[in-house]
Short mmCIF file of C-alpha atoms and ligand atoms in Angstrom, two decimals:
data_model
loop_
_atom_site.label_atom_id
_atom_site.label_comp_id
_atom_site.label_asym_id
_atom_site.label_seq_id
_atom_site.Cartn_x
_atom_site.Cartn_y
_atom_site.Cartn_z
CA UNK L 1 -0.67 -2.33 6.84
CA UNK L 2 0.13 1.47 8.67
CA UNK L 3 3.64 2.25 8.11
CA UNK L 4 4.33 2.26 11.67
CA UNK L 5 3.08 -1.56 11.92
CA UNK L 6 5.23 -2.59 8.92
CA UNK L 7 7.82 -0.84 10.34
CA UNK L 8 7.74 -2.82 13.67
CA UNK L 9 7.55 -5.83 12.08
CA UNK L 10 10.81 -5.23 10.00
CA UNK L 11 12.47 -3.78 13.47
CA UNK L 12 11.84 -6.84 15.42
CA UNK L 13 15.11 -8.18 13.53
CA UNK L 14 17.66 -5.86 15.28
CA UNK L 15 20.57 -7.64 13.49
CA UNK L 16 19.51 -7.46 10.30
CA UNK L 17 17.79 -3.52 10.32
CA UNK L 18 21.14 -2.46 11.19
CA UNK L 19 22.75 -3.91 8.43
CA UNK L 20 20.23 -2.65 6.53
CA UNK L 21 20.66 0.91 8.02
CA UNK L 22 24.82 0.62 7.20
CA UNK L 23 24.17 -1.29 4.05
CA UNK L 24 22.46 2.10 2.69
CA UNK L 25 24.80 4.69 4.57
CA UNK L 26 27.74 3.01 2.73
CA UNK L 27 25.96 3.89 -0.69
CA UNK L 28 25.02 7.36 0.56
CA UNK L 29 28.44 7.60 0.77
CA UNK L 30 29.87 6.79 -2.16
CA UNK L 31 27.37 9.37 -3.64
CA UNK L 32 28.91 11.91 -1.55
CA UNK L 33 32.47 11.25 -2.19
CA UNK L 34 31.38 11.14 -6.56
CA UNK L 35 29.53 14.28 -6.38
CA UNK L 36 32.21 15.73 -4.43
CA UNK L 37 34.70 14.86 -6.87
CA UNK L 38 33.30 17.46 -9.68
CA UNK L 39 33.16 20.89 -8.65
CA UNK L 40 30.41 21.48 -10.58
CA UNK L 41 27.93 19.60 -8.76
CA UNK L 42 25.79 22.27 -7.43
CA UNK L 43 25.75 23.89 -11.25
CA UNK L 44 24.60 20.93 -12.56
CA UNK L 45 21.72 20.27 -9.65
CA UNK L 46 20.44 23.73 -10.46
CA UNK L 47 20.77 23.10 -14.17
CA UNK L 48 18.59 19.76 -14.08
CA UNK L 49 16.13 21.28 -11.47
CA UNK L 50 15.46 24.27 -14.15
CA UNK L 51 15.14 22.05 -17.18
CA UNK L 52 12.42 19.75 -15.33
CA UNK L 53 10.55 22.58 -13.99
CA UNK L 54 10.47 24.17 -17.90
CA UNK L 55 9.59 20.45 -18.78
CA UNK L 56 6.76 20.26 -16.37
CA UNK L 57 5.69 24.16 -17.13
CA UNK L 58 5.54 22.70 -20.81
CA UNK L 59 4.90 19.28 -20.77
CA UNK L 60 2.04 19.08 -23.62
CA UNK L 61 4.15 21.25 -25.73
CA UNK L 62 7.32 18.61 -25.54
CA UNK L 63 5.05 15.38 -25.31
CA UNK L 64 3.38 16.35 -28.87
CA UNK L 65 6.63 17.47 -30.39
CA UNK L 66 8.12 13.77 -28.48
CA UNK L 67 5.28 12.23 -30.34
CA UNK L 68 5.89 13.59 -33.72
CA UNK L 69 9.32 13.15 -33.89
CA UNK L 70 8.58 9.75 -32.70
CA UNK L 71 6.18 8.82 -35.08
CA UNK L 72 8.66 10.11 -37.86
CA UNK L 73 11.05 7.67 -36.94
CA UNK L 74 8.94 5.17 -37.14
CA UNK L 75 8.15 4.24 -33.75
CA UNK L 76 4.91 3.29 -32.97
CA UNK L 77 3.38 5.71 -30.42
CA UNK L 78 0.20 4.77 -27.60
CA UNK L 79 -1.50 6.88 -25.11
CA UNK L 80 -2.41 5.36 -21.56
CA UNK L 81 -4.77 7.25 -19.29
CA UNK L 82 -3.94 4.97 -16.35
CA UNK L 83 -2.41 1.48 -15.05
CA UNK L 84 -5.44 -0.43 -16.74
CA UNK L 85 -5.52 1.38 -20.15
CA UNK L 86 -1.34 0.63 -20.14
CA UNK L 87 -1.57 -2.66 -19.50
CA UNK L 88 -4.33 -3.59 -22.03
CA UNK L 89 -2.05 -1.86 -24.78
CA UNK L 90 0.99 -4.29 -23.77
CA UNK L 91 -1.45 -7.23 -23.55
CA UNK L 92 -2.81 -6.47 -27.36
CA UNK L 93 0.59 -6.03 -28.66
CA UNK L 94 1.38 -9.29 -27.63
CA UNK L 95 -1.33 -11.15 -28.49
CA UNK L 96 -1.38 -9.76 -32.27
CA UNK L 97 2.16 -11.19 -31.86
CA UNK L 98 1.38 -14.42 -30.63
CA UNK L 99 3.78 -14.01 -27.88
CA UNK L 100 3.64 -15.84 -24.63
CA UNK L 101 6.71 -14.90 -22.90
CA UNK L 102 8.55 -11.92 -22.52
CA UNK L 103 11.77 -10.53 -21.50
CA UNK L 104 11.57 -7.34 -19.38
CA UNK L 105 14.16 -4.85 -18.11
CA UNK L 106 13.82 -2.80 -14.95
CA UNK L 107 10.96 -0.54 -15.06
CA UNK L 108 9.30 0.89 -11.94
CA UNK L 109 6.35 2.17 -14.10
CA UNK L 110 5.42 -1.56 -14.86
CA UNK L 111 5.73 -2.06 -11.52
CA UNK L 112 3.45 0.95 -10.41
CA UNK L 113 0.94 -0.51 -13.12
CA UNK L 114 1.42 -4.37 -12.13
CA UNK L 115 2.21 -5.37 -15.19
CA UNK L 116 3.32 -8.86 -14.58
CA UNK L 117 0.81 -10.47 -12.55
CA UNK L 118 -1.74 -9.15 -15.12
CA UNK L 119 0.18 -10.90 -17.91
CA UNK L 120 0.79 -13.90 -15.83
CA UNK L 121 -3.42 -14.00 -15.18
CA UNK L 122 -3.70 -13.78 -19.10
CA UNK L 123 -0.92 -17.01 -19.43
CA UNK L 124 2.29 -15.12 -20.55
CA UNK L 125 5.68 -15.61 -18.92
CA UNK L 126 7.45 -12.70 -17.78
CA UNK L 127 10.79 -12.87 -16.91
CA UNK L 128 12.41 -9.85 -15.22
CA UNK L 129 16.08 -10.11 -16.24
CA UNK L 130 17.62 -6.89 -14.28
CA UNK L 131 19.61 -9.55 -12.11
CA UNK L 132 18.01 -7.89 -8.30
CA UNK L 133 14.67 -7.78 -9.93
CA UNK L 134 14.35 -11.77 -10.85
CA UNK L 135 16.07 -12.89 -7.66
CA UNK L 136 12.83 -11.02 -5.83
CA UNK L 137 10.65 -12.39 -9.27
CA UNK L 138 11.55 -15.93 -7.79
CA UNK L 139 10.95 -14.79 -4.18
CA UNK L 140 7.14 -13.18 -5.30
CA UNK L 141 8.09 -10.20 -3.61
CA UNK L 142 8.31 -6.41 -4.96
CA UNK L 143 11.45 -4.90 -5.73
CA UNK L 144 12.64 -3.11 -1.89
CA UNK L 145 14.53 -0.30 -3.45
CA UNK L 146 14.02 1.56 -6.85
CA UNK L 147 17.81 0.90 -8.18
CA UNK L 148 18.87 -2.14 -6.02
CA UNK L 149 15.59 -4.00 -6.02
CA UNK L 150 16.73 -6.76 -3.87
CA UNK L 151 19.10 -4.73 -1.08
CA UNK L 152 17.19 -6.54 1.58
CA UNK L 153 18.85 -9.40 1.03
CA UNK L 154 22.10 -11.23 1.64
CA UNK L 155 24.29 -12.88 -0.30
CA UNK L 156 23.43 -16.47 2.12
CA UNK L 157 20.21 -15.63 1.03
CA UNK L 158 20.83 -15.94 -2.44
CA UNK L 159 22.84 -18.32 -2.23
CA UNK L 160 19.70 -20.77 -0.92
CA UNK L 161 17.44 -19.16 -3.22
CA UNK L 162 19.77 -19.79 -6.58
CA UNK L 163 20.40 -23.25 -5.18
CA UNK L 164 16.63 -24.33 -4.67
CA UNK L 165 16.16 -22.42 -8.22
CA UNK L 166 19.10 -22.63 -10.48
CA UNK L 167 20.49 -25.95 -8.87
CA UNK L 168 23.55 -24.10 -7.76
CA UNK L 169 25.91 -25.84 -4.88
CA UNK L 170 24.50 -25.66 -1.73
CA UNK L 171 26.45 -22.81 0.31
CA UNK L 172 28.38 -21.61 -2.10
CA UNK L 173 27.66 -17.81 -1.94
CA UNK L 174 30.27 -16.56 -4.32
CA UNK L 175 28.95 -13.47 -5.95
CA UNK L 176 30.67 -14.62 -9.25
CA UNK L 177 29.66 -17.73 -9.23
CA UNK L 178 25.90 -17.02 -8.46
CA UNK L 179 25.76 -14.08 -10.88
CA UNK L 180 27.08 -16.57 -14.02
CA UNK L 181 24.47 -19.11 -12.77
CA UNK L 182 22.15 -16.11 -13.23
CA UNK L 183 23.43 -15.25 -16.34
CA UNK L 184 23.12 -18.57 -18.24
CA UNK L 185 19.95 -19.06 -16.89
CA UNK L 186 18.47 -15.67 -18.46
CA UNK L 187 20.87 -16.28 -21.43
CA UNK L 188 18.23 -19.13 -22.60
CA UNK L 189 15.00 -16.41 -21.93
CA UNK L 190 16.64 -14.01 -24.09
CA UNK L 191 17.06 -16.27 -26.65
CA UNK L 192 13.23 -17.64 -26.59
CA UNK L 193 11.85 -14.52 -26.41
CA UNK L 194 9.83 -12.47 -29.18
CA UNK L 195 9.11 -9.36 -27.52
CA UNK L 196 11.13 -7.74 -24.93
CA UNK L 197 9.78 -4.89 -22.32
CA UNK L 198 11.69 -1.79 -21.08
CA UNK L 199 11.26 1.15 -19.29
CA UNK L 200 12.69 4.57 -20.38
CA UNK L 201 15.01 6.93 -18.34
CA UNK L 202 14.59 9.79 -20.67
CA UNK L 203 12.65 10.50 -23.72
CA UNK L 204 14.20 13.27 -25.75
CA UNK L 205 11.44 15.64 -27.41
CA UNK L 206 13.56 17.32 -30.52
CA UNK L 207 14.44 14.08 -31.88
CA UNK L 208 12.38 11.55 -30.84
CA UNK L 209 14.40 9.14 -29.25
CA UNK L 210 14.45 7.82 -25.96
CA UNK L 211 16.98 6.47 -23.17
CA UNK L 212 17.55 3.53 -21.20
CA UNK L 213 20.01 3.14 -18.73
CA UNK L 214 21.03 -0.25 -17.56
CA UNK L 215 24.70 -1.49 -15.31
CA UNK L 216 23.99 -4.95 -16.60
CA UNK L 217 23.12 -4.53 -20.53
CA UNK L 218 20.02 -6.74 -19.81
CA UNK L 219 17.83 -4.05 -21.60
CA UNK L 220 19.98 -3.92 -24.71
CA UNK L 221 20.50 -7.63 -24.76
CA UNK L 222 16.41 -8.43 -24.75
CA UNK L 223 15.87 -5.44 -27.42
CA UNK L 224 18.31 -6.65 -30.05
CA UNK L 225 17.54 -10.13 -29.70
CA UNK L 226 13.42 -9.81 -30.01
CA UNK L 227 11.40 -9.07 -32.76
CA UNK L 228 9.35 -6.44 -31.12
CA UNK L 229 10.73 -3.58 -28.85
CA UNK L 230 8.02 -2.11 -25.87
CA UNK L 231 8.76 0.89 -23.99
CA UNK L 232 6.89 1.75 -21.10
CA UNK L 233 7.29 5.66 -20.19
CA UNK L 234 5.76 7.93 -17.68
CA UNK L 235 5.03 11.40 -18.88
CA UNK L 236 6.91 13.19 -17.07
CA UNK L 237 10.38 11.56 -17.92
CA UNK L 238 10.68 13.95 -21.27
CA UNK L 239 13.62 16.28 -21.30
CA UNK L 240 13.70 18.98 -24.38
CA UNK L 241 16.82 18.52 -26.14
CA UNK L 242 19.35 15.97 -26.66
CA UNK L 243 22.14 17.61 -25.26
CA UNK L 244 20.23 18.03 -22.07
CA UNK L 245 21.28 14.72 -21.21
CA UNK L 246 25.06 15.92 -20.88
CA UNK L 247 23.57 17.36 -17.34
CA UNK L 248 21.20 14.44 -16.40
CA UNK L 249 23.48 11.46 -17.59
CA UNK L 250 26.49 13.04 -15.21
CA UNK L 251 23.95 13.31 -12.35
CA UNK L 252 21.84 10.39 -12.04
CA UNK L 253 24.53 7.29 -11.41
CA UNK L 254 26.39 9.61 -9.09
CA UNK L 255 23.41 10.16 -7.09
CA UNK L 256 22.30 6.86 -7.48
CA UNK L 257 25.79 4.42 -6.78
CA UNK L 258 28.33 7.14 -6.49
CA UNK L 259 29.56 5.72 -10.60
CA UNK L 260 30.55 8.29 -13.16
CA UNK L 261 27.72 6.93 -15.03
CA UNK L 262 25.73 4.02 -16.26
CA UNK L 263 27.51 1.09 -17.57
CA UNK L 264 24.92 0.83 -20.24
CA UNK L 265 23.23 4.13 -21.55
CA UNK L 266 21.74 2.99 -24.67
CA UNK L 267 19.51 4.63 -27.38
CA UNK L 268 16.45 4.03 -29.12
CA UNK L 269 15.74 6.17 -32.10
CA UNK L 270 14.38 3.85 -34.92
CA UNK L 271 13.69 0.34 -35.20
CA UNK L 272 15.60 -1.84 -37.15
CA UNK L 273 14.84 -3.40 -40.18
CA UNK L 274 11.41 -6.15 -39.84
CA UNK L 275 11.39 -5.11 -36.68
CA UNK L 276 9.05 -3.16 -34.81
CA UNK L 277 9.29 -0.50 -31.42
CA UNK L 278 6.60 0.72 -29.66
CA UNK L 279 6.02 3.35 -27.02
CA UNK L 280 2.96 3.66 -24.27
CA UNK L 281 3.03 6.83 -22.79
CA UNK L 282 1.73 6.52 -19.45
CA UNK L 283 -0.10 9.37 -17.32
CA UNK L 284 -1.43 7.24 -14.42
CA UNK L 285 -2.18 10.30 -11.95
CA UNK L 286 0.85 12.02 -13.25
CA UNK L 287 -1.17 15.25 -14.48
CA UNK L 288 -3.26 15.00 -11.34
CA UNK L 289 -0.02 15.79 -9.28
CA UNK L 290 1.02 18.69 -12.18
CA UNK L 291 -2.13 20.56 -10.92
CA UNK L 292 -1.50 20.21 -7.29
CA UNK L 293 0.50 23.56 -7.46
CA UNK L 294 2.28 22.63 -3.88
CA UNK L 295 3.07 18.56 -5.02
CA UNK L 296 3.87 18.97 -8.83
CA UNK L 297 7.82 19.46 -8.60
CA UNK L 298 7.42 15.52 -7.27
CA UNK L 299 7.40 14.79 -11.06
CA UNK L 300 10.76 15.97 -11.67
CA UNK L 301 12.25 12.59 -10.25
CA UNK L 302 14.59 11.07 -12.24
CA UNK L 303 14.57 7.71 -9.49
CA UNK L 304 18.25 7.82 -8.91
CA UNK L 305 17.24 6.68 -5.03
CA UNK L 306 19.40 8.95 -3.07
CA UNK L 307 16.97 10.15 -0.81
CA UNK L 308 16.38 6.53 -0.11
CA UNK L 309 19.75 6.14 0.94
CA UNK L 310 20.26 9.01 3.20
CA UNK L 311 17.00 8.48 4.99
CA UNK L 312 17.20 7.31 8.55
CA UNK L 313 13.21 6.33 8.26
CA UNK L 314 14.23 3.92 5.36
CA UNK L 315 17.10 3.00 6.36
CA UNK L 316 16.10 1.20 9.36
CA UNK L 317 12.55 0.61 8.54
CA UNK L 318 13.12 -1.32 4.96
CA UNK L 319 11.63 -0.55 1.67
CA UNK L 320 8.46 -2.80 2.16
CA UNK L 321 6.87 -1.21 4.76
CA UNK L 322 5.67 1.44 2.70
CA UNK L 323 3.51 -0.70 1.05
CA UNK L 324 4.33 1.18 -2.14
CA UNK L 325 5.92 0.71 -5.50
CA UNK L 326 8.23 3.41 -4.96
CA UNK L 327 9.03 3.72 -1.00
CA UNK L 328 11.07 6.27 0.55
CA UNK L 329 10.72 10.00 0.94
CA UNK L 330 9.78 10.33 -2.67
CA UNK L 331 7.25 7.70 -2.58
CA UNK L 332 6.07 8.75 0.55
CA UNK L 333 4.72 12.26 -1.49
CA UNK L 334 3.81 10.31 -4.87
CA UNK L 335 1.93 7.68 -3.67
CA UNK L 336 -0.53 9.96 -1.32
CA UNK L 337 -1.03 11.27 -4.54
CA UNK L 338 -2.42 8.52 -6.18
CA UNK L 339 -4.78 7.10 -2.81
CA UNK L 340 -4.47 9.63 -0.33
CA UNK L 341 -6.77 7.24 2.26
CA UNK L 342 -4.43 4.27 1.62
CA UNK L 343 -1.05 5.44 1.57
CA UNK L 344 -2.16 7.96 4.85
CA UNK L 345 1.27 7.48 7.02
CA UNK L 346 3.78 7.82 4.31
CA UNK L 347 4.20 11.22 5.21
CA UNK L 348 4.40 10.61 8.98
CA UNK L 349 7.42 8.35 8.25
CA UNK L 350 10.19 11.09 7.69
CA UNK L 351 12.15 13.33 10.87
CA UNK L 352 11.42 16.21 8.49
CA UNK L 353 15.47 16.52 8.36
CA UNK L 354 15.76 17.43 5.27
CA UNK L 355 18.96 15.13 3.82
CA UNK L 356 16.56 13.69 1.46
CA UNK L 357 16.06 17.12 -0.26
CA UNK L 358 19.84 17.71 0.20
CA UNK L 359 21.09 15.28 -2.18
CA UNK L 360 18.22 15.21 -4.36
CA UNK L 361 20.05 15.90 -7.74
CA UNK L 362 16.89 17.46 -9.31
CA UNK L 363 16.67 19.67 -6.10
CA UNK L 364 13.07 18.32 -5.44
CA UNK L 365 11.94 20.70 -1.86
CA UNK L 366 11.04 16.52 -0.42
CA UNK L 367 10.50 17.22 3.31
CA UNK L 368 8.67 20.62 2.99
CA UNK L 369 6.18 18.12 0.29
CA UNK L 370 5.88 15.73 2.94
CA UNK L 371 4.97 18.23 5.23
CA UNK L 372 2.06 19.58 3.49
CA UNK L 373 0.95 16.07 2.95
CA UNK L 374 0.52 15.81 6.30
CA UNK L 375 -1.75 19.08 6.33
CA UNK L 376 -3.63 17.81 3.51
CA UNK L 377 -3.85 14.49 5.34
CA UNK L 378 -5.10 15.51 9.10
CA UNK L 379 -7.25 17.94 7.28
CA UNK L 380 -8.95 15.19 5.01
CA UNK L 381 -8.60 12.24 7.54
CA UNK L 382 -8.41 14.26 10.82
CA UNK L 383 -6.50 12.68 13.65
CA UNK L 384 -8.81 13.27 16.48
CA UNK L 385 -6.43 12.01 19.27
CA UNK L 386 -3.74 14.58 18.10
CA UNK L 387 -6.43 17.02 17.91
CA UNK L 388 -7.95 17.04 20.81
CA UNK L 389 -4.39 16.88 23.13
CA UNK L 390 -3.33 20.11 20.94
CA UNK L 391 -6.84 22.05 22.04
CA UNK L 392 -5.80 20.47 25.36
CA UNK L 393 -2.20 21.96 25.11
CA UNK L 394 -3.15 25.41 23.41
CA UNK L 395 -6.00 26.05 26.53
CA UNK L 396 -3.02 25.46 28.92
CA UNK L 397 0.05 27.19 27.38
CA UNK L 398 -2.55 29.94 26.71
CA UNK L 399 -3.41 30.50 30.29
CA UNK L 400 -0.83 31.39 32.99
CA UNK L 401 -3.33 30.42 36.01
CA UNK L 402 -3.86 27.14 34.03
CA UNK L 403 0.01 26.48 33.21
CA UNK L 404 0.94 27.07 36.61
CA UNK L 405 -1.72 24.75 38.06
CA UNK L 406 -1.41 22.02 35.87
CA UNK L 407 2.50 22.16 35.91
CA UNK L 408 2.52 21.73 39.86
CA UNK L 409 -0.03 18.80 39.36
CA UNK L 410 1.85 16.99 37.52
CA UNK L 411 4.75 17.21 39.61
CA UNK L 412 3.23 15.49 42.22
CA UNK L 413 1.25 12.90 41.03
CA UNK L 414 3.56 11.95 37.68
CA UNK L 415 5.51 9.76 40.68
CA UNK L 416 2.95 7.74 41.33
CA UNK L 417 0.98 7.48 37.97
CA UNK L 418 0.44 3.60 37.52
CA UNK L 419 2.56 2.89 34.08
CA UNK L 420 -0.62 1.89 32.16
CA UNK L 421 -1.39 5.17 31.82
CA UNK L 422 1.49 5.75 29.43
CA UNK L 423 2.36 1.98 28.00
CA UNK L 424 -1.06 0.77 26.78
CA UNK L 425 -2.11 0.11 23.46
CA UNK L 426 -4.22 3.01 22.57
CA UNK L 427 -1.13 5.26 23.34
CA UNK L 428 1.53 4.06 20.45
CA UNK L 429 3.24 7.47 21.56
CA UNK L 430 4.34 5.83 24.96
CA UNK L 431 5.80 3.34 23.03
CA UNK L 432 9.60 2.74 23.88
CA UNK L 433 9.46 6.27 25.63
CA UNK L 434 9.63 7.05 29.68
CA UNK L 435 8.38 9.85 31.51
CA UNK L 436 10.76 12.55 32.59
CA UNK L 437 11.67 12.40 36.14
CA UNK L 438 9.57 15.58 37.72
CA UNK L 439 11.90 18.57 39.05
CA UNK L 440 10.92 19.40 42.69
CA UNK L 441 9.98 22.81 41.89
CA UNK L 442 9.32 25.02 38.87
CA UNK L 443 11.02 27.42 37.10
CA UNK L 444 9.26 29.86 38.40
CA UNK L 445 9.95 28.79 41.70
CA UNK L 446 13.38 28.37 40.80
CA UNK L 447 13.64 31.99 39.89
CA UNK L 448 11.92 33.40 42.39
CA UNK L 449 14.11 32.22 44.88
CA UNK L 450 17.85 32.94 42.79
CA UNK L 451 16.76 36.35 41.35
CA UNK L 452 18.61 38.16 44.17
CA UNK L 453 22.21 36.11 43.90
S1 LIG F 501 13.32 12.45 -5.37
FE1 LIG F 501 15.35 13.12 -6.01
S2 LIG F 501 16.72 11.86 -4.74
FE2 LIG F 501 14.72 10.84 -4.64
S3 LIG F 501 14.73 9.33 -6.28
FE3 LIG F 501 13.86 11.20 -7.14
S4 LIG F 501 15.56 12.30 -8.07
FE4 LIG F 501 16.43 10.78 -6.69
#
């Protein structure tokens, strides 16, 4: 489904897209008010914009030095070409373990590869234990939102979905008491499980180790209590140098929630004793965007999901009608990047105002991106109806004879045009827009008669 038809759908509920709209401006705005409260914000931005754009200029440099260091500390190290090749690797792992259900923390890249319905096909349980990303596990849906998976929803409708699930008391839509319900129920899957799944935040090229941030400990609670440690990483998330994380670690729960910084920022340098870690490094079109010269910056994301939060397209259109894993303005230039045909109207869906790029903490140039997308696009795709009325537009503004005639035209007969000529289907411009009431004369006119006062 077009963006614009998803978006309609999710619009018909007034009520609940403007909820959804304030729910989002109330985060935006605790990210304001954290930033604001260190003066060094800006310093920082600029710092973690130049260390990802010296990451990106060298990424092969800091992914084989990531690898070595890796490999020293014992960490067993795979390379995935794509989606398919990733999953296969986390599919053999588990079979030479004999493991048939997992534990897994929030990672979008398993999401981006669909991880778990292609270890459900092959009979393994996963169980998504970041506490927004089972309640939409239960509901078969896709997390919404990149850090608050399940921000569509209300607490009513957890509530009903914990009761039907967990056996909670009907109605009762204490957060406390649903989150403890929660809790003891994944309590039990940690303890069954042999392997546990994570993604990676940061993976730190001079020593090897790698980062995953967490508010809920879920990630650290599956690692410690399984046997055998995966982590699931997208290239690009390698920063040189350990203390580089001093700059990213201050930005990236500000900009996400407006907190001073992850509850849970835990790291993985070794594996303990008998047991084992490994790490698939996952490219998955990631150095096809590093040679689009105009698109590569895109990979200096660190998916804190502030320009979610500020933008008045997602706001009040919802994270599903993108159709993407990650929606928003970001997702809206990443995922044209992967299927350009498919994921055609992301960059339509954006004003072009620019707040997304404002509070991006890695200073990522969003809205100029997602306005060369929609070059790239119209130039691949074409969009003959917007073609064709801009040749019709350019031959009139070009001509003053033509300008003239066709303004005084319209004039008279925009009174009396019958309204299917604007509201029918093939027009989605006319669409909850009227036509301007026509001024008796022109300006022209206008002027020609006033000069002399
Ligand atoms: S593009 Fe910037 S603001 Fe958006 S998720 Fe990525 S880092 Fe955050």
């Amino acid at each position: 489904m077009s963006h614009p038809k998803a978006a309609t759908e999710f619009l018909k509920d007034q009520a609940n897209s403007q909820w959804h709209d304030e729910t989002l401006w109330m985060i935006r705005d605790k990210r304001d008010a954290s930033s604001k409260s260190i003066p060094e914000w800006e310093e920082l931005r600029d710092l973690a914009s130049d260390i990802k754009d010296n990451v990106l200029s060298n990424l092969d440099k800091y992914l084989e030095q990531f690898e070595a260091q890796a490999l020293k500390n014992g960490i067993k190290v795979h390379w995935a070409k794509d989606a398919k090749e990733h999953n296969e690797i986390v599919l053999s792992i588990l079979q030479e373990k004999n493991c048939e259900a997992i534990v897994k923390s929030k990672s979008i890249l398993t999401e981006e590869c669909h991880l778990n319905p292609y270890l459900e096909k092959q009979g393994i349980e996963v169980v998504d234990t970041d506490l927004g990303e089972r309640i939409v596990q239960f509901l078969h849906q896709p997390p919404s939102h990149i850090v608050m998976p399940a921000i569509h929803l209300k607490k009513r409708d957890i509530s009903a979905l914990f009761h039907e699930k967990l056996h909670t008391e009907k109605g009762n839509e204490d957060p406390i008491y649903l989150t403890n319900a929660a809790r003891l129920h994944l309590r039990e899957k940690f303890l069954g499980a042999k392997v546990a799944i994570t993604g990676v935040n940061f993976g730190i090229a001079e020593t090897g180790e790698f980062l995953v941030c967490t508010n809920e400990g879920n990630a650290d609670m599956g690692v410690h209590l399984a046997d055998t440690h995966i982590a699931c990483m997208g290239i690009e998330k390698i920063i040189p140098r350990r203390k580089d994380l001093g700059v990213f670690l201050r930005i990236l729960a500000r900009s996400a929630t407006g907190q001073p910084i992850t509850n849970y920022s835990s790291h993985f340098r070794s594996p303990a004793k008998g047991k084992e870690v490994h790490l698939v490094l996952v490219d998955n079109g990631r150095t096809r965007q590093l040679a689009r010269e105009k698109f590569k910056n895109s990979l200096k994301c660190i998916r804190c999901g502030a320009c979610m939060n500020t933008c008045p397209i997602y706001r009040r259109s919802g994270g599903f009608s993108y159709g993407s894993t990650v929606p928003g303005p970001i997702g809206s230039i990443l995922s044209p990047g992967l299927d350009m045909k498919k994921y055609s109207t992301l960059p339509f869906a954006s004003t072009l105002c620019g707040s997304c790029s404002d509070v991006c903490p890695v200073k990522i140039n969003i809205h100029e991106q997602l306005y060369e997308w929609r070059q790239e696009i119209t130039k691949h795709h074409g969009a003959v109806g917007k073609g064709l009325s801009m040749k019709l537009a350019s031959g009139i503004f070009k001509s003053p004879l033509a300008y003239q005639f066709s303004g005084s035209l319209m004039r008279k007969v925009i009174k009396s045009l019958p309204k299917s000529v604007i509201y029918n289907p093939l027009n989605i411009w006319g669409k909850s827009r009227d036509l301007p009431k026509a001024p008796k004369e022109s300006f022209q006119d206008w002027y020609k008669r006033n000069r002399h006062e």
